[in-house]
Coordinates of C-alpha atoms in Angstrom, one line a residue:
M334 CA -19.0 -2.3 -15.4
S335 CA -20.9 0.4 -16.3
D336 CA -21.9 2.7 -19.2
R337 CA -18.6 4.5 -18.2
T338 CA -15.3 3.7 -19.6
P339 CA -14.8 0.1 -19.0
L340 CA -12.4 -0.4 -15.6
L341 CA -9.3 -0.9 -16.3
L342 CA -7.9 -4.4 -15.3
G343 CA -4.5 -4.8 -14.2
L344 CA -2.6 -7.9 -12.5
E345 CA 0.1 -8.1 -10.2
L346 CA 3.0 -11.2 -10.7
S347 CA 4.8 -11.1 -7.4
G348 CA 6.8 -14.2 -7.6
T349 CA 4.5 -17.2 -6.2
G350 CA 1.9 -14.4 -4.8
A351 CA 1.7 -11.5 -2.8
H352 CA 1.2 -13.5 0.4
P353 CA 5.0 -14.5 1.6
A354 CA 3.7 -17.9 2.6
S355 CA 2.1 -18.7 -1.3
W356 CA 5.2 -20.9 -2.4
R357 CA 4.1 -23.3 0.5
R358 CA 1.2 -24.5 -1.6
A359 CA 1.2 -27.4 -3.6
D360 CA -0.1 -26.0 -6.9
S361 CA 2.4 -22.9 -6.5
R362 CA 4.7 -24.0 -9.2
A363 CA 7.6 -22.6 -6.7
E364 CA 10.1 -24.6 -8.3
E365 CA 9.5 -23.4 -11.7
L366 CA 10.2 -19.8 -10.3
F367 CA 13.4 -18.8 -12.0
T368 CA 12.3 -20.7 -15.5
A369 CA 10.9 -18.7 -18.5
G370 CA 7.9 -21.1 -18.8
Y371 CA 6.5 -19.8 -15.4
W372 CA 6.4 -16.3 -16.5
V373 CA 5.4 -17.0 -19.8
D374 CA 2.2 -19.0 -18.9
A375 CA 1.1 -16.7 -16.1
V376 CA 1.4 -13.6 -18.7
R377 CA 0.0 -15.3 -21.5
A378 CA -3.5 -16.5 -19.2
A379 CA -3.6 -12.8 -18.2
E380 CA -3.8 -11.6 -21.7
E381 CA -6.2 -14.2 -22.8
S382 CA -8.1 -13.4 -20.0
G383 CA -8.5 -9.9 -20.6
I384 CA -6.3 -8.4 -18.4
D385 CA -5.2 -5.1 -19.4
F386 CA -1.6 -4.6 -18.2
A387 CA 0.8 -7.1 -16.1
F388 CA 2.7 -5.4 -13.2
L389 CA 6.3 -6.9 -12.6
P390 CA 7.5 -6.1 -9.1
D391 CA 11.1 -6.1 -8.4
A392 CA 13.6 -5.1 -5.8
F393 CA 17.0 -5.4 -5.1
A394 CA 16.5 -7.0 -1.5
L395 CA 15.1 -9.9 -1.1
P396 CA 11.4 -10.6 -1.4
A397 CA 9.5 -12.1 1.9
G398 CA 9.0 -15.4 1.6
A399 CA 11.1 -16.1 -1.7
A400 CA 14.7 -17.3 -2.3
G401 CA 15.5 -14.7 -4.9
Q402 CA 14.1 -12.6 -7.5
L403 CA 14.6 -12.7 -11.7
D404 CA 15.0 -9.3 -13.1
A405 CA 11.4 -7.4 -14.1
V406 CA 12.7 -5.8 -17.1
A407 CA 14.1 -8.9 -18.5
V408 CA 11.4 -11.1 -17.7
A409 CA 8.9 -8.4 -19.4
A410 CA 11.2 -8.5 -22.6
R411 CA 10.8 -12.6 -22.5
V412 CA 7.4 -12.5 -22.2
A413 CA 7.0 -9.6 -25.0
A414 CA 7.5 -12.2 -27.5
V415 CA 4.5 -14.3 -26.6
T416 CA 2.3 -12.0 -26.1
R417 CA 0.5 -9.1 -28.3
R418 CA -2.2 -7.2 -26.4
I419 CA -1.6 -7.2 -23.0
G420 CA 1.0 -4.1 -21.5
L421 CA 4.1 -4.9 -19.7
I422 CA 4.9 -2.7 -16.6
P423 CA 8.1 -3.7 -14.8
Q424 CA 9.1 -2.2 -11.6
A425 CA 12.6 -0.1 -11.6
S426 CA 14.3 1.3 -9.1
V427 CA 16.3 4.8 -9.5
T428 CA 18.0 5.0 -6.3
H429 CA 21.0 3.1 -7.3
T430 CA 20.4 2.3 -11.2
E431 CA 21.6 5.1 -13.5
P432 CA 18.4 6.9 -15.5
F433 CA 20.4 6.7 -18.6
H434 CA 20.4 2.9 -18.1
L435 CA 16.5 2.9 -17.3
S436 CA 15.5 5.2 -20.1
K437 CA 17.5 2.3 -23.1
A438 CA 16.0 -1.0 -21.0
I439 CA 12.6 0.6 -21.3
A440 CA 12.4 1.9 -24.8
S441 CA 13.9 -1.4 -25.9
L442 CA 10.9 -3.0 -24.3
D443 CA 8.9 -0.9 -26.0
F444 CA 10.2 -2.0 -29.3
A445 CA 10.3 -5.5 -28.1
S446 CA 6.5 -5.2 -27.6
A447 CA 5.5 -3.5 -30.2
G448 CA 4.3 -0.5 -28.0
R449 CA 3.3 -2.0 -24.8
A450 CA 5.7 -1.1 -22.6
G451 CA 5.4 1.3 -19.1
W452 CA 7.6 1.5 -16.1
E453 CA 6.6 1.4 -12.4
L454 CA 9.0 4.0 -11.2
T455 CA 10.1 2.7 -7.5
V456 CA 13.0 4.1 -5.4
S457 CA 15.1 1.7 -2.9
T458 CA 14.8 1.6 0.8
G459 CA 17.4 -0.4 3.1
E460 CA 19.4 -1.5 0.3
A461 CA 22.7 0.9 -0.2
K462 CA 25.1 -1.2 1.5
L463 CA 24.0 -3.9 -1.2
F464 CA 26.0 -1.1 -3.7
G465 CA 28.3 0.9 -1.4
R466 CA 28.1 3.8 -3.4
K467 CA 26.2 6.4 -0.9
D468 CA 24.7 5.9 2.3
E469 CA 21.0 5.5 3.1
Q470 CA 18.6 8.6 2.2
D471 CA 15.6 9.8 3.8
A472 CA 12.1 9.6 2.2
A473 CA 12.6 13.2 1.0
S474 CA 15.8 12.4 -0.7
R475 CA 15.0 9.7 -2.3
W476 CA 12.0 10.7 -4.1
H477 CA 13.6 14.0 -5.0
E478 CA 16.2 12.1 -6.6
A479 CA 13.4 10.1 -8.4
D480 CA 11.6 12.9 -10.0
E481 CA 14.8 14.1 -11.5
A482 CA 15.5 10.8 -12.9
A483 CA 11.8 10.7 -14.3
E484 CA 12.6 13.6 -16.0
V485 CA 16.0 12.8 -17.3
V486 CA 14.6 9.3 -18.5
A487 CA 11.9 11.3 -20.8
R488 CA 14.1 13.5 -22.1
L489 CA 16.4 10.5 -23.2
W490 CA 13.4 9.4 -24.8
D491 CA 12.6 12.7 -26.4
S492 CA 16.2 13.1 -27.1
W493 CA 15.5 11.3 -31.0
E494 CA 13.1 13.1 -32.9
D495 CA 10.9 10.3 -34.7
D496 CA 12.5 10.3 -38.4
A497 CA 16.1 11.1 -37.0
E498 CA 16.8 7.1 -39.0
I499 CA 17.2 8.5 -42.4
R500 CA 19.3 4.8 -43.7
D501 CA 20.4 7.1 -46.7
V502 CA 22.6 4.6 -48.5
P503 CA 24.2 6.8 -51.2
T504 CA 25.4 9.0 -48.7
G505 CA 25.9 6.2 -46.1
R506 CA 24.2 8.2 -43.2
F507 CA 22.0 5.7 -40.9
I508 CA 21.1 8.7 -38.8
D509 CA 20.1 12.7 -39.7
R510 CA 22.4 14.1 -36.8
N511 CA 20.5 17.0 -36.8
R512 CA 17.4 14.9 -35.2
L513 CA 19.4 13.8 -31.9
H514 CA 19.8 16.4 -29.4
Y515 CA 21.7 16.9 -26.5
I516 CA 19.1 17.0 -23.1
N517 CA 21.6 19.0 -21.1
F518 CA 20.0 18.0 -17.8
A519 CA 22.1 19.2 -14.7
G520 CA 20.1 18.5 -11.5
D521 CA 20.7 17.8 -7.6
N522 CA 21.4 13.9 -8.4
F523 CA 22.3 13.9 -12.3
S524 CA 23.8 15.7 -14.8
V525 CA 23.5 14.3 -18.1
K526 CA 24.2 15.6 -21.8
G527 CA 22.6 12.5 -23.7
P528 CA 21.6 12.0 -26.4
S529 CA 20.2 8.3 -26.3
I530 CA 22.0 5.7 -28.3
T531 CA 18.2 4.1 -28.7
P532 CA 15.4 5.7 -31.0
R533 CA 12.5 7.6 -30.0
P534 CA 10.5 4.3 -28.7
P535 CA 7.1 3.3 -30.3
Q536 CA 4.7 5.1 -27.9
G537 CA 7.2 8.0 -27.9
Q538 CA 6.8 8.1 -24.0
P539 CA 6.1 4.7 -22.2
L540 CA 3.7 4.9 -19.8
V541 CA 4.9 6.0 -16.5
A542 CA 3.5 4.2 -13.6
V543 CA 4.1 5.5 -9.6
R544 CA 2.5 4.5 -6.3
A545 CA 1.3 7.0 -4.3
A546 CA 2.1 5.9 -1.4
G547 CA 2.9 9.5 1.0
P548 CA 3.3 12.8 0.2
H549 CA 6.8 12.4 -1.5
S550 CA 5.8 9.8 -3.8
A551 CA 2.3 11.4 -4.5
G552 CA 4.0 14.6 -5.4
V553 CA 5.8 12.7 -7.9
A554 CA 3.1 10.9 -9.1
A555 CA 0.9 13.9 -9.6
R556 CA 4.0 15.9 -11.6
R557 CA 5.2 12.5 -13.8
A558 CA 2.9 9.4 -13.8
D559 CA 0.3 8.2 -16.4
L560 CA -0.7 5.6 -14.1
I561 CA -1.6 6.3 -10.5
R562 CA -1.5 3.1 -8.0
I563 CA -3.5 3.9 -4.8
T564 CA -4.2 1.6 -1.5
A565 CA -7.1 2.2 0.5
G566 CA -8.9 0.3 3.3
D567 CA -12.2 0.9 1.8
L568 CA -14.3 2.3 -1.3
A569 CA -15.1 5.4 0.6
T570 CA -11.0 6.0 1.4
A571 CA -10.6 5.6 -2.1
I572 CA -12.7 7.9 -3.5
A573 CA -11.4 10.6 -1.4
Y574 CA -7.9 9.9 -2.1
R575 CA -8.8 9.9 -5.9
R576 CA -10.0 13.1 -5.8
E577 CA -7.0 14.4 -4.1
I578 CA -5.0 13.1 -6.3
R579 CA -6.8 14.5 -9.4
T580 CA -6.3 17.8 -7.3
A581 CA -2.9 17.7 -7.3
T582 CA -2.2 16.6 -11.1
T583 CA -3.9 19.9 -12.0
A584 CA -2.1 21.8 -9.6
A585 CA 1.4 20.5 -11.1
G586 CA -0.3 21.7 -14.5
R587 CA -1.8 18.8 -16.0
D588 CA -5.1 17.6 -17.1
P589 CA -6.3 14.8 -14.8
D590 CA -8.5 13.3 -17.6
Q591 CA -4.9 12.0 -19.1
V592 CA -4.4 10.3 -15.6
R593 CA -5.5 6.9 -14.8
I594 CA -5.6 6.0 -11.4
L595 CA -5.7 2.5 -10.4
L596 CA -6.9 0.6 -6.6
D597 CA -4.7 -2.1 -5.5
I598 CA -6.8 -5.0 -4.5
D599 CA -5.4 -8.1 -2.6
I600 CA -7.3 -11.3 -3.8
H601 CA -7.7 -14.8 -3.1
L602 CA -9.9 -16.5 -4.9
A603 CA -11.7 -20.4 -4.6
A604 CA -14.9 -22.0 -5.5
T605 CA -16.7 -20.8 -2.8
A606 CA -16.1 -18.1 -0.5
D607 CA -15.7 -20.4 2.8
R608 CA -12.9 -22.5 0.7
A609 CA -10.9 -19.2 -0.1
A610 CA -11.1 -18.0 3.8
A611 CA -9.8 -21.5 4.6
E612 CA -6.9 -21.4 2.1
V613 CA -5.9 -17.5 3.2
A614 CA -6.4 -19.0 7.0
Q615 CA -3.4 -21.9 6.0
L616 CA -1.0 -19.3 4.3
E617 CA -1.8 -16.8 7.5
D618 CA -0.8 -19.9 9.8
W619 CA 2.1 -20.4 7.6
A620 CA 3.5 -17.0 8.2
A621 CA 1.6 -15.7 11.3
T622 CA 0.9 -12.4 9.4
A623 CA -2.0 -10.2 9.4
A624 CA -4.0 -9.0 6.5
P625 CA -2.7 -5.4 5.1
H626 CA -4.8 -2.3 5.4
T627 CA -5.9 -2.3 1.8
V628 CA -9.2 -3.3 0.1
F629 CA -9.2 -7.2 0.2
H630 CA -11.3 -10.0 -1.6
I631 CA -11.2 -13.5 -0.5
G632 CA -13.8 -15.6 -2.1
T633 CA -15.3 -16.5 -5.4
A634 CA -14.7 -14.7 -9.0
A635 CA -18.6 -14.0 -9.3
E636 CA -18.2 -12.0 -6.0
L637 CA -15.2 -9.9 -6.8
R638 CA -16.8 -9.0 -10.5
G639 CA -19.3 -8.0 -7.9
L640 CA -16.6 -5.6 -5.9
L641 CA -15.0 -4.4 -9.1
T642 CA -18.5 -3.3 -10.6
E643 CA -19.0 -1.3 -7.2
V644 CA -15.7 0.2 -8.0
S645 CA -16.8 1.5 -11.3
D646 CA -20.3 2.9 -10.3
R647 CA -18.6 4.6 -7.2
N648 CA -15.8 6.4 -9.4
A649 CA -13.7 5.0 -6.9
A650 CA -10.4 4.4 -9.6
D651 CA -10.3 4.2 -13.3
G652 CA -8.8 0.9 -12.9
V653 CA -8.0 -1.8 -10.2
V654 CA -4.6 -3.7 -10.2
L655 CA -5.8 -7.1 -8.7
R656 CA -2.5 -8.7 -6.3
P657 CA -3.0 -12.4 -6.0
L658 CA -2.0 -13.8 -2.6
A659 CA -1.2 -16.9 -4.5
L660 CA -0.6 -16.1 -8.0
P661 CA -1.1 -19.6 -9.8
A662 CA -4.1 -20.5 -7.8
A663 CA -5.7 -17.2 -9.3
L664 CA -5.0 -17.6 -12.8
P665 CA -7.8 -20.3 -13.2
H666 CA -10.4 -18.0 -12.4
L667 CA -9.4 -14.6 -14.7
P668 CA -12.1 -15.4 -17.3
D669 CA -14.7 -15.7 -14.9
I670 CA -13.4 -12.4 -13.9
A671 CA -12.1 -10.1 -16.9
P672 CA -13.9 -10.0 -20.6
P673 CA -12.3 -12.0 -23.5
A674 CA -9.4 -10.3 -24.8
V675 CA -9.6 -9.1 -28.3
V676 CA -6.9 -9.0 -30.4
S677 CA -7.1 -7.5 -34.2
A678 CA -4.8 -7.2 -36.8
D679 CA -3.7 -4.0 -35.7
T680 CA -3.0 -4.1 -32.3
P681 CA -3.0 -0.4 -31.2
T682 CA -0.3 0.7 -28.4
L683 CA -0.8 0.8 -24.8
R684 CA -1.6 4.4 -24.8
E685 CA -3.8 3.9 -27.8
R686 CA -5.7 1.6 -26.2
L687 CA -6.1 3.6 -22.9
G688 CA -7.3 6.3 -24.5
L689 CA -4.1 8.5 -23.9
P690 CA -2.2 10.7 -26.7
R691 CA 1.3 10.1 -28.1
P692 CA 3.3 12.8 -26.4
A693 CA 4.9 15.5 -28.9
N694 CA 8.9 15.7 -29.1
R695 CA 9.6 18.1 -26.9
Y696 CA 12.8 18.6 -29.2
A697 CA 11.4 18.2 -32.8
H698 CA 11.6 20.8 -35.1
S699 CA 8.7 22.5 -35.7

């Protein structure tokens, strides 16, 4: 894209596509949506095309236009076995989920993928009655809880030192318990003693992603996220928002150069721009929806490459997350967008590929 660090490329795999009517297309493979093969094919196609990471959306409520949804962490674990390079970043809400369970699930995914796991931290809105445990929260309360949950998860990942497993056969000690630590977290929403029951993940701390979509989520992103997703109606807005987020990250006591800001781009690709426009018009007719207020690309893969070059040259973001309106229709075009994947015998972790250091363990003995 430019002489700077290559633009990071993410792909969001949202069911049959981000558009609620995408399942009505003849090529949607909607009948396979709840099979392992559908997800294996999609993620492997992304990996082979050089995509850096796959985002796997999830929620407790039914997604628009779909009849159900698989668990994103479980899907990521399934595709981890048949991929080697691509980062796997499932969404998981903290609003109705215990951080102890989430820390264990994402750590397990990091082991299953040999250090390629991430976690997109989300909150839940309008889903309290599905659980019956508490009343619906306002945005400030939800994101304050999310901030605490992120802290608990990070501490639990550190609650085992890297060399806690000693497997000393003569003494019968599998673990050196002096290298396991209580986290002793007490906040407004959680009181967690720890330690975890899962060893420290291969990356130390799997990458945390947060979508900065308002003041509360943006604050959590600035304090907690390695990957910050943004939406913008145009590149000028994205440039300004990126600058604002980097300033907030610095104010939170973090190095903004250790955070990657990713711009969401909704896409629909076809052999010609006219055909792409006609296909999107059909989706709109089926669903009677309007285009979202985000950077949008309807056209060819070559034209999308031009947009990505502009994102890079204008320093609008460190990477993008492509959100296909119709996922199976987009997959054949990915090789024309991304550079070919290079998988070496010693495939680095996701942190290493993104140039992010492996965090020191806060509890480790000096």
